[in-house]
XYZ file of C-alpha atoms in Angstrom:
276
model
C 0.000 0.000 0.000
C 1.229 3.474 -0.705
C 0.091 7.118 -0.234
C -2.592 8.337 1.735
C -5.427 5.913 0.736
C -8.363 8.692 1.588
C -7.256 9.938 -1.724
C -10.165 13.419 -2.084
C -12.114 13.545 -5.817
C -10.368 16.860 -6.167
C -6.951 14.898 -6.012
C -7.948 12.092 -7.726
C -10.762 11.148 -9.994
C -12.365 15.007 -10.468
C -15.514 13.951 -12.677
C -15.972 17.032 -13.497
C -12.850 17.188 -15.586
C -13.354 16.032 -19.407
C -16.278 13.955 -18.408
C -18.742 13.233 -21.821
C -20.311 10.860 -19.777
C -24.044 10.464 -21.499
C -26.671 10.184 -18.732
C -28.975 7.267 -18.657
C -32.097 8.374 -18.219
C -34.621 4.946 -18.033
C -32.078 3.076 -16.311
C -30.935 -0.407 -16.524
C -33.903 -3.334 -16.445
C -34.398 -6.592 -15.862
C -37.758 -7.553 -16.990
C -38.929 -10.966 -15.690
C -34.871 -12.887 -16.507
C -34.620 -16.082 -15.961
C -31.850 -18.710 -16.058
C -32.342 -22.342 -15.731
C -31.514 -23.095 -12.207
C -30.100 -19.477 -11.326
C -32.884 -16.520 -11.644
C -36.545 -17.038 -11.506
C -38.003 -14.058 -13.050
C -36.435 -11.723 -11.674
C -37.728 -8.343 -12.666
C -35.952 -4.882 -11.375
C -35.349 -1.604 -12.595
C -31.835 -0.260 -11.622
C -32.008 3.885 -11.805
C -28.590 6.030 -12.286
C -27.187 8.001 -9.436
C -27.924 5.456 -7.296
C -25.738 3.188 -5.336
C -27.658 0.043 -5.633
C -26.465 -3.209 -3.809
C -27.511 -6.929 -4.438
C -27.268 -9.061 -1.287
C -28.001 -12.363 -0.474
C -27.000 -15.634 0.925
C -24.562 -18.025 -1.231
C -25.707 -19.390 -4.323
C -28.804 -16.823 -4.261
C -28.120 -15.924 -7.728
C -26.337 -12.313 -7.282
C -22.914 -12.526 -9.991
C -25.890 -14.171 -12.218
C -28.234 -10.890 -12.116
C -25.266 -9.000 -12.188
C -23.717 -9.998 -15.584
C -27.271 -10.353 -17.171
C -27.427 -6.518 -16.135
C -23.700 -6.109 -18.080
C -25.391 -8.068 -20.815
C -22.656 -10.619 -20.079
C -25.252 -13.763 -20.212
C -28.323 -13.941 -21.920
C -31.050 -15.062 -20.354
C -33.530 -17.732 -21.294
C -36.131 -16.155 -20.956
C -37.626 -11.972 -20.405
C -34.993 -9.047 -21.520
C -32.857 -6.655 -20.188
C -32.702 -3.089 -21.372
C -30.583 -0.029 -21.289
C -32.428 3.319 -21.692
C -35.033 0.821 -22.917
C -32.907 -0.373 -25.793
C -32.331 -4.512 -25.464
C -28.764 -5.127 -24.606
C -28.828 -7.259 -27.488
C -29.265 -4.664 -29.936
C -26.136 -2.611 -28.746
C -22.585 -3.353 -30.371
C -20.018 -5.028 -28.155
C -18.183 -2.046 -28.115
C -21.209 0.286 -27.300
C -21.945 -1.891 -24.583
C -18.315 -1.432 -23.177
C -18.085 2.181 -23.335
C -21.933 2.591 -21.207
C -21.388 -0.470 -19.339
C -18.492 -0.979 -16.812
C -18.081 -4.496 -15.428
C -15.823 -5.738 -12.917
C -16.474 -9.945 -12.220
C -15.136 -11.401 -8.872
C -12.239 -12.887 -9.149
C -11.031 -11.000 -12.222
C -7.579 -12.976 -13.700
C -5.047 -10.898 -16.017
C -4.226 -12.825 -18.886
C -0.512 -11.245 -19.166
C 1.736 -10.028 -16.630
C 1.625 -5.974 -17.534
C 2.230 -2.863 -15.934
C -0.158 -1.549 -13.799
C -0.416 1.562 -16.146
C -0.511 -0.674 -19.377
C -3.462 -2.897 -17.325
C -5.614 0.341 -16.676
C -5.102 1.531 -20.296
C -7.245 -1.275 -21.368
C -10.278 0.793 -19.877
C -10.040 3.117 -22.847
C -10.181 0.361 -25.325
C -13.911 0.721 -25.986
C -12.804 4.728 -26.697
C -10.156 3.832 -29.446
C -8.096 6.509 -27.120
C -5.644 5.452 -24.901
C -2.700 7.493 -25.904
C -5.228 11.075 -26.506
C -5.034 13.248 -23.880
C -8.446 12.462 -22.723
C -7.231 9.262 -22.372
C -4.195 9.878 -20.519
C -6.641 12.561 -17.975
C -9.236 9.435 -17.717
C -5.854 6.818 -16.819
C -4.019 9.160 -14.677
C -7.416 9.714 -12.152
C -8.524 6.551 -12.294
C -4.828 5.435 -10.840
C -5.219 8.748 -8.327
C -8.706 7.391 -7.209
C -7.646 3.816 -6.369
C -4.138 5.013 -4.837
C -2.080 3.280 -7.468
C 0.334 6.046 -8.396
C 3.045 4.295 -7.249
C 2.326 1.000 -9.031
C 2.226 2.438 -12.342
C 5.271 0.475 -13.837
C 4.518 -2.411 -11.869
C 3.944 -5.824 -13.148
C 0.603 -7.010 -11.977
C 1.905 -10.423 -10.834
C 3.877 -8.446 -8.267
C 0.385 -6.905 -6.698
C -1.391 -8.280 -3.565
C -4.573 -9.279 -4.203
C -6.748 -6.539 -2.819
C -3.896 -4.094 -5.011
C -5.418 -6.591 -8.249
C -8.656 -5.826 -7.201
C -8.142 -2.077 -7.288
C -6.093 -2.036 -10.453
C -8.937 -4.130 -12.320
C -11.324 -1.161 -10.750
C -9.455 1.450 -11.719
C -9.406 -0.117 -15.275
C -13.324 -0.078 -15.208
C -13.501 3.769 -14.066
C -10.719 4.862 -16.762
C -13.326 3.935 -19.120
C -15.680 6.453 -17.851
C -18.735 4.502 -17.920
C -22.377 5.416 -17.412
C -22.988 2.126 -15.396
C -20.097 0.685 -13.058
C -21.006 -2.987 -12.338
C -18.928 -4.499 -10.261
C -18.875 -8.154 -8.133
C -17.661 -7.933 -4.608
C -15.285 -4.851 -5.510
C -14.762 -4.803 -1.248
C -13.629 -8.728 -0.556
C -9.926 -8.432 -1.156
C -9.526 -4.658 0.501
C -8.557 -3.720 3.856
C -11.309 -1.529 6.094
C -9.566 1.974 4.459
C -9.362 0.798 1.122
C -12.807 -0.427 1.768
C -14.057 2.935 2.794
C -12.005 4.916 0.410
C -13.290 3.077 -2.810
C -16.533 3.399 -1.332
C -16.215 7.005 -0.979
C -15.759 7.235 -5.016
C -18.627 4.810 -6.006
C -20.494 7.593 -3.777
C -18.822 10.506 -6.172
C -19.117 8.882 -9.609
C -23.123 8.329 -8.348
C -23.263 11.947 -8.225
C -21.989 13.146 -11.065
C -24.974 10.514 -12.370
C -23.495 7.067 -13.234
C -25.523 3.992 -12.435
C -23.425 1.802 -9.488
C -24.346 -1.641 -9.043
C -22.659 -3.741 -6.606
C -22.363 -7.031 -5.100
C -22.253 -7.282 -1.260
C -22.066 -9.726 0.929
C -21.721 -7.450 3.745
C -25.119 -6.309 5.288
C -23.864 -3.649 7.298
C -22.061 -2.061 3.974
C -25.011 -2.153 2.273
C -27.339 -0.552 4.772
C -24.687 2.690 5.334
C -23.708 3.154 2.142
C -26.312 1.987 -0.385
C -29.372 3.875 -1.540
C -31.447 0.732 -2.742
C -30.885 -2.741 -1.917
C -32.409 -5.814 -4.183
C -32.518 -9.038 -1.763
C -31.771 -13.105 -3.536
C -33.103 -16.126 -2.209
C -32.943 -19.075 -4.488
C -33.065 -16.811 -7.608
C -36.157 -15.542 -6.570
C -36.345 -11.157 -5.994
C -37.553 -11.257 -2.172
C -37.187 -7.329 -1.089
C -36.504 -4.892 -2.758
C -36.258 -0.968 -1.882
C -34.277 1.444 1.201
C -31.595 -0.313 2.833
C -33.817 -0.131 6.319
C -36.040 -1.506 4.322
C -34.663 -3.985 2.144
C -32.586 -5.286 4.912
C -34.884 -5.685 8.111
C -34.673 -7.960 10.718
C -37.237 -9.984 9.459
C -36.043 -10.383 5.703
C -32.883 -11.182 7.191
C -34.104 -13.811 9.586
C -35.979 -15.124 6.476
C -33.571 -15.513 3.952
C -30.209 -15.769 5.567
C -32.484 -17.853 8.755
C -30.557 -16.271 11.367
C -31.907 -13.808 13.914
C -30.291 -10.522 13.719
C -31.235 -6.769 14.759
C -29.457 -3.506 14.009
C -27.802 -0.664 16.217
C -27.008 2.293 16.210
C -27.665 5.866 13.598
C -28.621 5.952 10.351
C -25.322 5.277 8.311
C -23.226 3.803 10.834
C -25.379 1.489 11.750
C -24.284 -2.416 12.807
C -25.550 -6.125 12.523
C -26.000 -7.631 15.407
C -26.439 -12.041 15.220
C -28.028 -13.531 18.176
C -27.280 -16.876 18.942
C -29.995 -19.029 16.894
C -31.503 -20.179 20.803
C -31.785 -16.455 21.776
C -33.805 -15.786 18.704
């Protein structure tokens, strides 16, 4: 880890700077997807400016939803839509610029730079070596702390430093939608925070931030909508306080739980199952 990881927008990724970004307007929908043995209809209408968080228990279906949303698998059945165009009917390559995806897990094929790694962002663009470009590369590595690993070989990285160089790849895109599939596992609690922090600014500025969570208590502080799996099956859907109540929690994760403290730094607490 180097530099200050609480890295500030005006440091880092500014998004006001030489941002073209177009802004979704309809958002991005599911409309009744289903894959054999993975989603059951699932039907859900993600809106931009929004950080919106899928949670759920193992094997609930959540990467599944996530790259049907990136247009990544095709489902077997209903459609999804950007801006109420089918992700079908979009080129690859229109798809990549609106559509940021980061999978869980993410392997690099060679063993490049760091730099060379986050370049790749601006394939889509056609522009890695214009000076937008450059701008779009040089804040993305400010955002994610990665200054310093700019001639770096990416097997030398730990793996939460992977995990923010594949992220920093997505945002030197500049996408309209950043999907992304447990962007938090691999990071330590400031990384965690920090990252976080910019999902928060690139929602303001009006991109579209889907993420997958496994971590209740990140969700309810720092989401603004939360869409609940169980078996492939949407079970709640709406507010964090909502979304994620005791009772949907005792139902689909079947353990009792309650929540302390304020609004945004709030915590789970998990009784023991005969104190429930």
């Amino acid at each position: 880890m180097t530099g200050n990881p609480s890295v500030s927008p005006s440091e880092g990724w500014d998004l006001s700077r030489d941002r073209t970004r177009s802004q979704p307007s309809l958002g991005l929908a599911a409309e009744r997807v289903s894959l054999a043995g993975r989603l059951r209809a699932v039907s859900a209408t993600v809106k931009p400016g929004r950080i919106t968080a899928i949670c759920g228990p193992n094997g609930a279906g959540k990467s599944t939803l996530l790259s049907a949303l990136a247009g990544l698998l095709a489902p077997d059945s209903g459609t999804v839509s950007l801006d109420g165009e089918s992700l079908t009917a979009l080129h690859p390559r229109e798809r990549a610029k609106r559509i940021g995806y980061l999978q869980q897990d993410g392997e690099v094929a060679w063993d490049v730079a760091v730099k060379s790694l986050i370049a790749l962002g601006r394939l889509p663009h056609r522009d890695p070596q214009s000076d937008r470009g450059e701008k779009a590369i040089t804040r993305a590595m400010a955002a994610l702390d990665l200054e310093g690993f700019a001639e770096r070989p990416v097997t030398r990285l730990s793996g939460g430093e992977k995990v923010r160089a594949l992220l920093a790849r997505v945002l030197a895109g500049e996408p309209g939608w950043i999907l992304a599939d447990e962007p938090l596992a691999a990071l330590d609690l400031a990384h965690q925070l920090t990252l976080l922090r910019h999902l928060k600014a690139e929602a303001a500025t009006g991109a579209g931030v889907v993420i997958v969570l496994h971590d209740l208590a990140l969700a309810m502080n720092h989401a603004d909508r939360v869409l609940v799996l169980d078996a492939g099956r949407l079970v709640a859907d709406g507010p964090p306080g909502d979304a994620l109540s005791a009772e949907t929690i005792r139902q689909v994760w079947q353990v009792p739980a309650r929540w302390i403290g304020d609004a945004g730094a709030r915590a789970l607490v998990v009784s023991p199952p005969d104190e429930g």
